[in-house]
PDB file of C-alpha atoms in Angstrom:
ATOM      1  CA  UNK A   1     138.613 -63.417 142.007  1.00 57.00           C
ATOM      2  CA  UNK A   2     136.220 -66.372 140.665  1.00 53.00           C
ATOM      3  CA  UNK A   3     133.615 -65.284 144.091  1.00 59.00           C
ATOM      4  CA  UNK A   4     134.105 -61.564 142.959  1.00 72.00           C
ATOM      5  CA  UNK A   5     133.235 -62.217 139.302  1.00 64.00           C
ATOM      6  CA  UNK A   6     130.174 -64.527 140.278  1.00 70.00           C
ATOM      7  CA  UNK A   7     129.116 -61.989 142.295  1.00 63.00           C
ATOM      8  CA  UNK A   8     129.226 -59.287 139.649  1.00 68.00           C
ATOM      9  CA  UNK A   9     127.552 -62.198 137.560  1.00 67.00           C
ATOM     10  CA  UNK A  10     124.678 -62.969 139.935  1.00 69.00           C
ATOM     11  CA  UNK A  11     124.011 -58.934 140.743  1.00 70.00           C
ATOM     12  CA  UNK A  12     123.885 -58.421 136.527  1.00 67.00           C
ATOM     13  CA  UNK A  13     121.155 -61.478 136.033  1.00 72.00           C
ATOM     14  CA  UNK A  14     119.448 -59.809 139.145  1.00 69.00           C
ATOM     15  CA  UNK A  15     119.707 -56.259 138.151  1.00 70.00           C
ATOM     16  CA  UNK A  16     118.229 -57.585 134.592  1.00 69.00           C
ATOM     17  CA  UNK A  17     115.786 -59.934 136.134  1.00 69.00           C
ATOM     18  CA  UNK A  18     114.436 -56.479 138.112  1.00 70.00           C
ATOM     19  CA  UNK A  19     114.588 -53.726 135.253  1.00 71.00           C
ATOM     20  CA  UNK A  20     112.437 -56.764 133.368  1.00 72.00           C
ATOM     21  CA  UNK A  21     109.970 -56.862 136.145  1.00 67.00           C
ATOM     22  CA  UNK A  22     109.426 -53.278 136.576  1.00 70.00           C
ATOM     23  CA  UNK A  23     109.168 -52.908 132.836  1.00 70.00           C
ATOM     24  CA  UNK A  24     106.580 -55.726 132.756  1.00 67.00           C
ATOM     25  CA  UNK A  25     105.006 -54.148 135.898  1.00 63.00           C
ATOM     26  CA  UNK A  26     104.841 -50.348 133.783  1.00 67.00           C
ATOM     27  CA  UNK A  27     103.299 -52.215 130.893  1.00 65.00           C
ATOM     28  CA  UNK A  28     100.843 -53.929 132.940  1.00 61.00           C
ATOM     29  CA  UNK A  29      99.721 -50.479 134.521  1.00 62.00           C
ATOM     30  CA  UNK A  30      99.629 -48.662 131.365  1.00 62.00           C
ATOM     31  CA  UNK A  31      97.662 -51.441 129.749  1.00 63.00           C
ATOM     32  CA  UNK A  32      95.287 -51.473 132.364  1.00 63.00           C
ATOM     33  CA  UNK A  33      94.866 -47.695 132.874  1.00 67.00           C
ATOM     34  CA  UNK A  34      94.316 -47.300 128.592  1.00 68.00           C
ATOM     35  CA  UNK A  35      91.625 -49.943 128.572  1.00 68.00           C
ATOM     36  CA  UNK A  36      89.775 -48.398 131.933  1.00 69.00           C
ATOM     37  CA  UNK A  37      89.437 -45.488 130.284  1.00 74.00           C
ATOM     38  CA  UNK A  38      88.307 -46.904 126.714  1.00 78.00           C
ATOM     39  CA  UNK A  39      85.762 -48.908 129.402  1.00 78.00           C
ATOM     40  CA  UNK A  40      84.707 -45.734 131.518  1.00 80.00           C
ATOM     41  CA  UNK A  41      84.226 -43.755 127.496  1.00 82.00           C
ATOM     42  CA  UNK A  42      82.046 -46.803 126.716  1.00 85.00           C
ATOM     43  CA  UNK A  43      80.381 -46.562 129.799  1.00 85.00           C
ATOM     44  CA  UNK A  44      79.536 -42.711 129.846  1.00 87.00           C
ATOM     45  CA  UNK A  45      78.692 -43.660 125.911  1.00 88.00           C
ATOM     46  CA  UNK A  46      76.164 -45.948 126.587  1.00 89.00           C
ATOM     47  CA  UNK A  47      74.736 -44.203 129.856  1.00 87.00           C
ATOM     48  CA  UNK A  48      74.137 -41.157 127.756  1.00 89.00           C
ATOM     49  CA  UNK A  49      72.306 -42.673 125.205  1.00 91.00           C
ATOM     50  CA  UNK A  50      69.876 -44.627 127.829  1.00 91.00           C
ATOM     51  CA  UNK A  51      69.449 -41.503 129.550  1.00 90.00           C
ATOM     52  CA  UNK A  52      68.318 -39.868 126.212  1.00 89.00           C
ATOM     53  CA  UNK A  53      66.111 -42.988 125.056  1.00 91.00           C
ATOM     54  CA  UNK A  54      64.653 -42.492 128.962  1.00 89.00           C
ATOM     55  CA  UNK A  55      63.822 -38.898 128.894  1.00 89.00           C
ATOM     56  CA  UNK A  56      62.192 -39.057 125.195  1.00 90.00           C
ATOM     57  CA  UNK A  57      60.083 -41.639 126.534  1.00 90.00           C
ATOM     58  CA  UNK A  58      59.229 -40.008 129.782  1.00 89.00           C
ATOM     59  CA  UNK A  59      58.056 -36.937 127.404  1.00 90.00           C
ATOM     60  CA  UNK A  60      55.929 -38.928 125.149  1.00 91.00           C
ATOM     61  CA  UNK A  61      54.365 -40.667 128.024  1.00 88.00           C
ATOM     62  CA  UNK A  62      53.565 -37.255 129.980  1.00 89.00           C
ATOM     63  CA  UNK A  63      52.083 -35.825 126.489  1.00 91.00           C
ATOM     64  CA  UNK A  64      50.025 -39.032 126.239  1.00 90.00           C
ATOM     65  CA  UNK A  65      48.532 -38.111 129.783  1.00 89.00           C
ATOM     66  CA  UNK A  66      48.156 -34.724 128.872  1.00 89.00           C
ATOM     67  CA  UNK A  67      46.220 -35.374 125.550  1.00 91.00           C
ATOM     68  CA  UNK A  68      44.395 -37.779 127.460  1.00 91.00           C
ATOM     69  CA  UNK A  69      43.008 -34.199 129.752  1.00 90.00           C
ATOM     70  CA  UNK A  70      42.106 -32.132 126.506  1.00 90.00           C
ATOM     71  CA  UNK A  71      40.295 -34.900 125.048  1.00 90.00           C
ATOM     72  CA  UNK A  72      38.071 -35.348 127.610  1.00 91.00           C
ATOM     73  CA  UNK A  73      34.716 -34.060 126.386  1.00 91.00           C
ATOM     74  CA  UNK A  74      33.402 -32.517 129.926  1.00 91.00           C
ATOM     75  CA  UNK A  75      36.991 -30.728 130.405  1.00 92.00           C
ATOM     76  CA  UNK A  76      37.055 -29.094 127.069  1.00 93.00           C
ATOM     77  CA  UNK A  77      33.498 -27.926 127.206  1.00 93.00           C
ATOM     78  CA  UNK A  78      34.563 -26.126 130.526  1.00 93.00           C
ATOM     79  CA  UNK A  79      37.225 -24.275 129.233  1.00 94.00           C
ATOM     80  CA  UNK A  80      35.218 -23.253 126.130  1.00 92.00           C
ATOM     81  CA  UNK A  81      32.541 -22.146 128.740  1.00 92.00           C
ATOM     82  CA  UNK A  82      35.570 -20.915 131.606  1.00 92.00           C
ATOM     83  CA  UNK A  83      33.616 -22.828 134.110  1.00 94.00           C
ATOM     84  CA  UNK A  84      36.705 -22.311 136.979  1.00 93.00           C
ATOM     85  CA  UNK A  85      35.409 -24.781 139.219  1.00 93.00           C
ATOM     86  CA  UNK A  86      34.975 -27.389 137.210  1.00 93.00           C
ATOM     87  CA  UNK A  87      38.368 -26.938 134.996  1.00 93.00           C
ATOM     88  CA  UNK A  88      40.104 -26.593 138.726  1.00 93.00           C
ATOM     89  CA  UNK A  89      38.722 -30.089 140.145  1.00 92.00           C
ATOM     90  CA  UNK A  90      39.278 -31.965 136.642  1.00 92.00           C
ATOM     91  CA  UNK A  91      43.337 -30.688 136.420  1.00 91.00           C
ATOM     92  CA  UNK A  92      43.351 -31.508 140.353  1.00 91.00           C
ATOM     93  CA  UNK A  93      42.133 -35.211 139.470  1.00 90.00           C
ATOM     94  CA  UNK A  94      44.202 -35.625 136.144  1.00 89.00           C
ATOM     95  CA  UNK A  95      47.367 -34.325 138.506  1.00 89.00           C
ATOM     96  CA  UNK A  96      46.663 -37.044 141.137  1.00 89.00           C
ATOM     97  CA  UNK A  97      46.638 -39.477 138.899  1.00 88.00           C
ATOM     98  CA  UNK A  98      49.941 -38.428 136.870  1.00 88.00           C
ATOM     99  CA  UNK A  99      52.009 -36.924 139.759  1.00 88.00           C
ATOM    100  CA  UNK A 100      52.206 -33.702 138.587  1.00 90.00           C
ATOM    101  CA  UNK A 101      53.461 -30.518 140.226  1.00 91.00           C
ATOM    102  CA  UNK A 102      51.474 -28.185 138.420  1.00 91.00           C
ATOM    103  CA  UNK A 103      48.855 -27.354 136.275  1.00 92.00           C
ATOM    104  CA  UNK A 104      47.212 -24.158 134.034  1.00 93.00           C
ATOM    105  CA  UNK A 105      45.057 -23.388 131.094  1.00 94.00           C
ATOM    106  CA  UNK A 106      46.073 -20.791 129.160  1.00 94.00           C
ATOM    107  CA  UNK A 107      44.310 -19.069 126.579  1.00 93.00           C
ATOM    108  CA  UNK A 108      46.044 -18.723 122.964  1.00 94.00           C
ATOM    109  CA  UNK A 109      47.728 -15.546 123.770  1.00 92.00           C
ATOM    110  CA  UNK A 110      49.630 -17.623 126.645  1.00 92.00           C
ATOM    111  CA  UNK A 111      47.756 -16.106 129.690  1.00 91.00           C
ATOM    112  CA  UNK A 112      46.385 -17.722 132.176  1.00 90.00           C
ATOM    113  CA  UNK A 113      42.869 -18.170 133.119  1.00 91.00           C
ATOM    114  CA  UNK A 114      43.298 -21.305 135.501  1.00 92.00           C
ATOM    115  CA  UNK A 115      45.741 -22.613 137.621  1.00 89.00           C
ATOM    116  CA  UNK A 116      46.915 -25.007 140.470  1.00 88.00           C
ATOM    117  CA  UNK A 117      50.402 -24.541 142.605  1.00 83.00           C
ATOM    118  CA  UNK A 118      51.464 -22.477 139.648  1.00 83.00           C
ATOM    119  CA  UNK A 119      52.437 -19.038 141.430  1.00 83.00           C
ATOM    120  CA  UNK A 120      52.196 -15.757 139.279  1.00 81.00           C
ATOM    121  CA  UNK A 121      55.546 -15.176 138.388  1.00 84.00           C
ATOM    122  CA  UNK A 122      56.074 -18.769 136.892  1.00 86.00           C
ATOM    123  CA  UNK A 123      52.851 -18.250 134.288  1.00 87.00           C
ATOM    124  CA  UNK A 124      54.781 -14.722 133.560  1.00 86.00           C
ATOM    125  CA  UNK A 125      57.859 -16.547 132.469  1.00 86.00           C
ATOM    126  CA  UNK A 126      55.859 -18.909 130.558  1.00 89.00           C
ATOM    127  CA  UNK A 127      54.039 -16.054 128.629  1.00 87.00           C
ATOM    128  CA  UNK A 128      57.421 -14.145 127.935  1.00 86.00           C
ATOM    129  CA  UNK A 129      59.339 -16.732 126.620  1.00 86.00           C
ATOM    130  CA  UNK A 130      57.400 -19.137 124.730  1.00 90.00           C
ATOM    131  CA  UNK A 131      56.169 -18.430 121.252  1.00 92.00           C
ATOM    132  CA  UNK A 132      52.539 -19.487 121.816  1.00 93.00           C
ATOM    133  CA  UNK A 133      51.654 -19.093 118.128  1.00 93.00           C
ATOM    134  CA  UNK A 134      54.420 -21.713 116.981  1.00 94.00           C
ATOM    135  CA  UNK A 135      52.648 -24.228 120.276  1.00 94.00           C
ATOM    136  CA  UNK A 136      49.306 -23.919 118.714  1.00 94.00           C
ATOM    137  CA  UNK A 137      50.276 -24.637 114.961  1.00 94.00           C
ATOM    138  CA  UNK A 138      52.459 -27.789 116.137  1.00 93.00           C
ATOM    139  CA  UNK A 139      49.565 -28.761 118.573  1.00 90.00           C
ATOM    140  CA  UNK A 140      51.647 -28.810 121.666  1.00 93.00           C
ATOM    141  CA  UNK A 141      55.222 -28.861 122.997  1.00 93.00           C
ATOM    142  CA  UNK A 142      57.347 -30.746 125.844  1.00 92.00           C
ATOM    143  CA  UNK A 143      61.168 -29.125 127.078  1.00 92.00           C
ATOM    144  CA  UNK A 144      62.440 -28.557 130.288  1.00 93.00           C
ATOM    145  CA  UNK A 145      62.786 -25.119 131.819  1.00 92.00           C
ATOM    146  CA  UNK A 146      63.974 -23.264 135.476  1.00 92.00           C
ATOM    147  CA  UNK A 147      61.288 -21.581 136.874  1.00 91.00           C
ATOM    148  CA  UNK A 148      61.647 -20.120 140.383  1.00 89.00           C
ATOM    149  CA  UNK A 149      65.311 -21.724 140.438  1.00 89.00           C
ATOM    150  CA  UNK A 150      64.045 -25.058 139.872  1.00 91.00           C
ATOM    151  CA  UNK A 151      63.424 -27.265 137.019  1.00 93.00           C
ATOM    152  CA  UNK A 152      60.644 -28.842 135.280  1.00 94.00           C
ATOM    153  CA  UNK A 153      59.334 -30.772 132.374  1.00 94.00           C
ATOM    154  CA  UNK A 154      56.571 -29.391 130.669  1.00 94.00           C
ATOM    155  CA  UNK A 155      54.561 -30.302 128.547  1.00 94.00           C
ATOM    156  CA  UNK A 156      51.896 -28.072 126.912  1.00 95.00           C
ATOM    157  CA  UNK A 157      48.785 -29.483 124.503  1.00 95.00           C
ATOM    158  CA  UNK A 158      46.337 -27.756 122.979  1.00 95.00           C
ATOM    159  CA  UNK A 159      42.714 -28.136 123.721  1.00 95.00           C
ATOM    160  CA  UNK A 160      40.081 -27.751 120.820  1.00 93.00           C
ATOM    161  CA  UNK A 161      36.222 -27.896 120.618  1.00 88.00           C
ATOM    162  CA  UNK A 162      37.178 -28.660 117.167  1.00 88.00           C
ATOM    163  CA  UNK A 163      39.373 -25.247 116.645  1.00 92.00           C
ATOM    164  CA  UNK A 164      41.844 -24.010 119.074  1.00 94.00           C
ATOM    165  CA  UNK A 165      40.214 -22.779 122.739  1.00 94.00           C
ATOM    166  CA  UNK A 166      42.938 -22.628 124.982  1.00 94.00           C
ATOM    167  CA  UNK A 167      46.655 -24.274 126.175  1.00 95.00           C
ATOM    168  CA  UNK A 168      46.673 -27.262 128.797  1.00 94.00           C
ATOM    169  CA  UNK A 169      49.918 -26.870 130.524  1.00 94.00           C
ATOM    170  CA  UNK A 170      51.349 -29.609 132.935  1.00 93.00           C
ATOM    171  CA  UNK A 171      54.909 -29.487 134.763  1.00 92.00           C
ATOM    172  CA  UNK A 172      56.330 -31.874 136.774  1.00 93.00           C
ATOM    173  CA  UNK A 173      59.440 -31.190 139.033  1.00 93.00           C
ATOM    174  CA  UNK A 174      63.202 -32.549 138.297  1.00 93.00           C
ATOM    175  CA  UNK A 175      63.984 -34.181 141.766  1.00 92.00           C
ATOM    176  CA  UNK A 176      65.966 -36.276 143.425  1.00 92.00           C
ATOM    177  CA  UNK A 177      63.496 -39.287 143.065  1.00 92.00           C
ATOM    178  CA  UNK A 178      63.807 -38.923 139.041  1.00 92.00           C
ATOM    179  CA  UNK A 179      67.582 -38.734 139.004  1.00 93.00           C
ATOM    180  CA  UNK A 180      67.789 -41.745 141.001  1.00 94.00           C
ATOM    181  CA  UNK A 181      65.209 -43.385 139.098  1.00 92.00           C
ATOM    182  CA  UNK A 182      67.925 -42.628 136.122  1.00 93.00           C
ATOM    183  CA  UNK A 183      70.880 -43.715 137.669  1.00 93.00           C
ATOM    184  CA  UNK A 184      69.173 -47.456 138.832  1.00 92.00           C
ATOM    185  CA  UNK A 185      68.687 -47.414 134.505  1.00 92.00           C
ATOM    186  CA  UNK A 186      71.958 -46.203 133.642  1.00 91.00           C
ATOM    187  CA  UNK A 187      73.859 -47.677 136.282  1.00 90.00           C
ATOM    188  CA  UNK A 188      75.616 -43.869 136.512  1.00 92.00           C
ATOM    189  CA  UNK A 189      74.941 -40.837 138.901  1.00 93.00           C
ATOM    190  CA  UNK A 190      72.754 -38.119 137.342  1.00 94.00           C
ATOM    191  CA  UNK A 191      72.878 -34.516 137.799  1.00 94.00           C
ATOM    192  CA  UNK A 192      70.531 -31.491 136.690  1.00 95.00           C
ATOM    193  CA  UNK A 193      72.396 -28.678 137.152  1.00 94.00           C
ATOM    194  CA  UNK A 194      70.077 -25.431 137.585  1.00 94.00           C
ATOM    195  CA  UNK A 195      71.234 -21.851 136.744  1.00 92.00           C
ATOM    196  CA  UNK A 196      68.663 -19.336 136.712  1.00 90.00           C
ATOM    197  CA  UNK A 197      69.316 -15.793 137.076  1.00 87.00           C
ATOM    198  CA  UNK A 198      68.565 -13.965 140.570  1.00 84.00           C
ATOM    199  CA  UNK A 199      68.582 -17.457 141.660  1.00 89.00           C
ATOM    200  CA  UNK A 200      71.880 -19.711 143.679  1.00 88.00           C
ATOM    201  CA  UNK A 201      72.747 -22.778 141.576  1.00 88.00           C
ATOM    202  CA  UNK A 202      71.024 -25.649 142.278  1.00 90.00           C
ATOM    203  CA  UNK A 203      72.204 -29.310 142.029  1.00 90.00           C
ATOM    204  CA  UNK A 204      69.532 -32.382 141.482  1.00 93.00           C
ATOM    205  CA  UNK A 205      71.820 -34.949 141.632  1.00 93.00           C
ATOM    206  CA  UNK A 206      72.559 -38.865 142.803  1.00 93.00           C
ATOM    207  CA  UNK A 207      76.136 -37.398 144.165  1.00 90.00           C
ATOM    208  CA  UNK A 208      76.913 -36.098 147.438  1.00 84.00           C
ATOM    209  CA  UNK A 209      78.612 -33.303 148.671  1.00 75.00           C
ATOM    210  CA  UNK A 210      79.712 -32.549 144.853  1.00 78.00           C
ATOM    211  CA  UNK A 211      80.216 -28.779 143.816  1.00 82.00           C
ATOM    212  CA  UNK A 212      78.800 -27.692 140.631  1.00 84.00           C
ATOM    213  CA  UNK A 213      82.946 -26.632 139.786  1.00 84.00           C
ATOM    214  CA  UNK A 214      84.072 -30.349 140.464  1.00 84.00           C
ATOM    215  CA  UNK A 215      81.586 -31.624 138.260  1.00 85.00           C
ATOM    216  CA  UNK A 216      82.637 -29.249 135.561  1.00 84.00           C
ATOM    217  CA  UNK A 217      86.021 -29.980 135.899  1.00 83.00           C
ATOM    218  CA  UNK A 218      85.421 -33.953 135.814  1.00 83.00           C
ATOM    219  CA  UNK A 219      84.513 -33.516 132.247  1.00 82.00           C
ATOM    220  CA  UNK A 220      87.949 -33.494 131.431  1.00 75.00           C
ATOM    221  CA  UNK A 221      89.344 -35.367 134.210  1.00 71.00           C
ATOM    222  CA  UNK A 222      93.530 -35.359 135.293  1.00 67.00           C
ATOM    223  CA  UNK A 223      94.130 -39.249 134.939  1.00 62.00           C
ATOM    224  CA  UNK A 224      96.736 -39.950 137.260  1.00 59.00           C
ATOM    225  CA  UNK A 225      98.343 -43.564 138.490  1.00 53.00           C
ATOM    226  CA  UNK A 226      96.841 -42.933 142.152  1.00 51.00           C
ATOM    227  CA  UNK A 227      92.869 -42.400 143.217  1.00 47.00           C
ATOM    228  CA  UNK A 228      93.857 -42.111 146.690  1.00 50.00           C
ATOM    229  CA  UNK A 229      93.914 -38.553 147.246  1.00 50.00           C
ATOM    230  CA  UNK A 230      90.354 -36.528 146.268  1.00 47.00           C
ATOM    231  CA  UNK A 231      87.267 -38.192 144.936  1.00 49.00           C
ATOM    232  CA  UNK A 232      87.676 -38.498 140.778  1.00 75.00           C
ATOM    233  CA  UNK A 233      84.737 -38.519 138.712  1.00 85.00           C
ATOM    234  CA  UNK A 234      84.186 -38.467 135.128  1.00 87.00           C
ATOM    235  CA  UNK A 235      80.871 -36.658 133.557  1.00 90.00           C
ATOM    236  CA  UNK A 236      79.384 -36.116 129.932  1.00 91.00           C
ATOM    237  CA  UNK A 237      77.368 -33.223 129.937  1.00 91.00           C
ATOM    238  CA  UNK A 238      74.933 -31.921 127.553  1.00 89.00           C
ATOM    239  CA  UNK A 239      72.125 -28.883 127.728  1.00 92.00           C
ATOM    240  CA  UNK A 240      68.276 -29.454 128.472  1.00 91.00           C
ATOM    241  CA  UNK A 241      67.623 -25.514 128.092  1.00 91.00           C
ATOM    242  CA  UNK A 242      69.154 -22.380 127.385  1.00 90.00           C
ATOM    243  CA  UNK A 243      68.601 -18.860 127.154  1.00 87.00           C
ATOM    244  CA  UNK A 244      69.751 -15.674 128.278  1.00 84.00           C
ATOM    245  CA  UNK A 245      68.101 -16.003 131.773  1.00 84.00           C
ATOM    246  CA  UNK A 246      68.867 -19.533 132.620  1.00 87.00           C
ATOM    247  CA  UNK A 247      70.126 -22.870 131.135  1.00 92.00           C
ATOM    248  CA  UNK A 248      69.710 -26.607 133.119  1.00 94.00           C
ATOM    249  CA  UNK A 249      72.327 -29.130 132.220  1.00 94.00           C
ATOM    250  CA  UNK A 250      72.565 -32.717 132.861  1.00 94.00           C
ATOM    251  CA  UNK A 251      76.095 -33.875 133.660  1.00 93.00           C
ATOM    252  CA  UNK A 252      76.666 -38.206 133.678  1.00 93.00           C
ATOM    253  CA  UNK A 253      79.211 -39.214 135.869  1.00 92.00           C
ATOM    254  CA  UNK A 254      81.002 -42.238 135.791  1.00 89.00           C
ATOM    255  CA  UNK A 255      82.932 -42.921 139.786  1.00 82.00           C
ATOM    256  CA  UNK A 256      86.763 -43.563 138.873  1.00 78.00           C
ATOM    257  CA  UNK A 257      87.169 -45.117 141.937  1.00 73.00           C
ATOM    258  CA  UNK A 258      84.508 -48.594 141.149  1.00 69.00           C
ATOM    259  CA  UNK A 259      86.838 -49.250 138.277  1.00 67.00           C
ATOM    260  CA  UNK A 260      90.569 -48.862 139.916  1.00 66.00           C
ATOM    261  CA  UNK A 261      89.907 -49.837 143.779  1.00 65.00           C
ATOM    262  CA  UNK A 262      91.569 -53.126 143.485  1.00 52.00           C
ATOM    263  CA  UNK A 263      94.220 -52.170 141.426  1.00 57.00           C
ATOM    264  CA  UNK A 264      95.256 -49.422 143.265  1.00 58.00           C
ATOM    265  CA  UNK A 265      95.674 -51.589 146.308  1.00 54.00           C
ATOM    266  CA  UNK A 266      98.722 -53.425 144.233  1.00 51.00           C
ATOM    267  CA  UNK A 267     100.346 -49.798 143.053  1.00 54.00           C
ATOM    268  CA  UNK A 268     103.997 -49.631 145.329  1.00 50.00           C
ATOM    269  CA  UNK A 269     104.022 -46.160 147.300  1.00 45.00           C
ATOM    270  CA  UNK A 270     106.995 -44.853 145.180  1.00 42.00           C
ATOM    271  CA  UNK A 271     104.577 -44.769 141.895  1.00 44.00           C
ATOM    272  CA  UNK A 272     101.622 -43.195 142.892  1.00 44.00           C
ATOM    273  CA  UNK A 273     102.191 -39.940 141.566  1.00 43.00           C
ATOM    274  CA  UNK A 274     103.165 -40.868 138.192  1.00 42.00           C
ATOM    275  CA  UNK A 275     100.669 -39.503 135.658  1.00 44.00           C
ATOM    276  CA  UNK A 276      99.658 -41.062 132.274  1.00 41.00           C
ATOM    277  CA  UNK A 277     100.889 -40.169 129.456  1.00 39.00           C
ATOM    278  CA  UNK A 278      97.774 -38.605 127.037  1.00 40.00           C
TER     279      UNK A 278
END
């Protein structure tokens, strides 16, 4: 009787002892898994904003250069007098030294009279949807815009010998070399996501192998207490462009994984599919 009762005894203080422990354990995962994802918010917060602050600047520098062109005293007196040959080798110089990808002057009607690696049907989208009369009276403009499936930043000035002659336009290509050259300041992947119509979607991005549906959907990610299944990502996104023909996004994605690799090595088999509660 006295062995049964210490038994009972000893299996109640150990029963206890483990229903404290697990409950401890529960609270330790919750904890952890709350303040990950007020960390990973933060994180996609912050990235956000840097990649903002980066792209403003990256405008106002490529409208410096381009201001720097229509300044120049010998280039605007070409395009005043349409000397081709002369307007062709001082873009081809200016483009050299900036990097660009492509080059035109327009006149103030938005047509073109000289270009380089600009291809006909990218100076026709250009003329139909940009309001060239709203350009001139604000002296210029920089967005970003698909052309031919791909994006660019652009950035148009106007040239004047002192009134109005004509529209310097410069692009420069969305890549792979500028989105990494975001992530290594944000310390997040970067994606421009390109839909144009006539044209397949097209991903710029510091991920790989990562559909443009998975990257939607990591947006609002499915938190769970296991990352050992698919790849889990979490993204802001916000639009560079839109209009009825095509819109680019930029999606900033934050890896699940770099925050809960250790701690998932710790998680028993029996809990992995529990799912946090919202």
């Amino acid at each position: 009787m006295v062995r049964t009762l210490s038994f009972r005894i000893s299996s109640l203080i150990g029963s206890l002892l483990l229903l404290t422990a697990l409950t401890v354990m529960m609270s330790v995962w919750v904890s952890t898994y709350q303040f990950a994802q007020t960390q990973i918010n933060r994180d996609l917060s912050v990235g956000s904003n840097i990649f903002q602050q980066v792209m403003d600047n990256r405008k106002q520098q490529l409208t410096n250069s381009a201001e720097v062109l229509a300044a120049d005293f010998g280039f605007r007196q070409a395009v005043a007098t349409l000397d081709v040959d002369t307007i062709i080798s001082a873009m081809d110089n200016h483009a050299s030294r900036i990097s660009a990808d492509m080059m035109a002057i327009l006149d103030l009607n938005g047509v073109a009279q000289v270009s380089t690696h600009m291809n006909v049907s990218d100076l026709a989208r250009l003329h139909e949807e940009l309001n060239f009369k709203s350009i001139i009276a604000r002296g210029g403009a920089s967005f970003v815009m698909p052309l031919n499936g791909r994006a660019f930043q652009i950035v148009m000035v106007v040239v004047k010998a002192p009134s109005p002659i004509g529209i310097a336009v410069i692009g420069f290509e969305i890549d792979t070399r500028l989105a990494l050259q975001l992530k290594q300041i944000t310390g997040l992947d970067v994606t421009f996501l390109v839909d144009q119509q006539n044209f397949p979607t097209k991903l710029v991005s510091t991920l790989s192998s990562t559909s443009p549906n998975e990257l939607w959907s990591s947006i609002k990610p499915n938190w769970g207490l296991s990352f050992s299944d698919d790849p889990l990502l979490q993204s802001v996104s916000f639009p560079l462009y839109a209009s009825d023909t095509g819109d680019i996004d930029v999606l900033v994605t934050d890896d699940l994984r770099r925050v809960f690799t250790q701690f998932d090595q710790l998680q028993p088999v029996s809990y992995t599919h529990l799912t946090l509660p919202t």
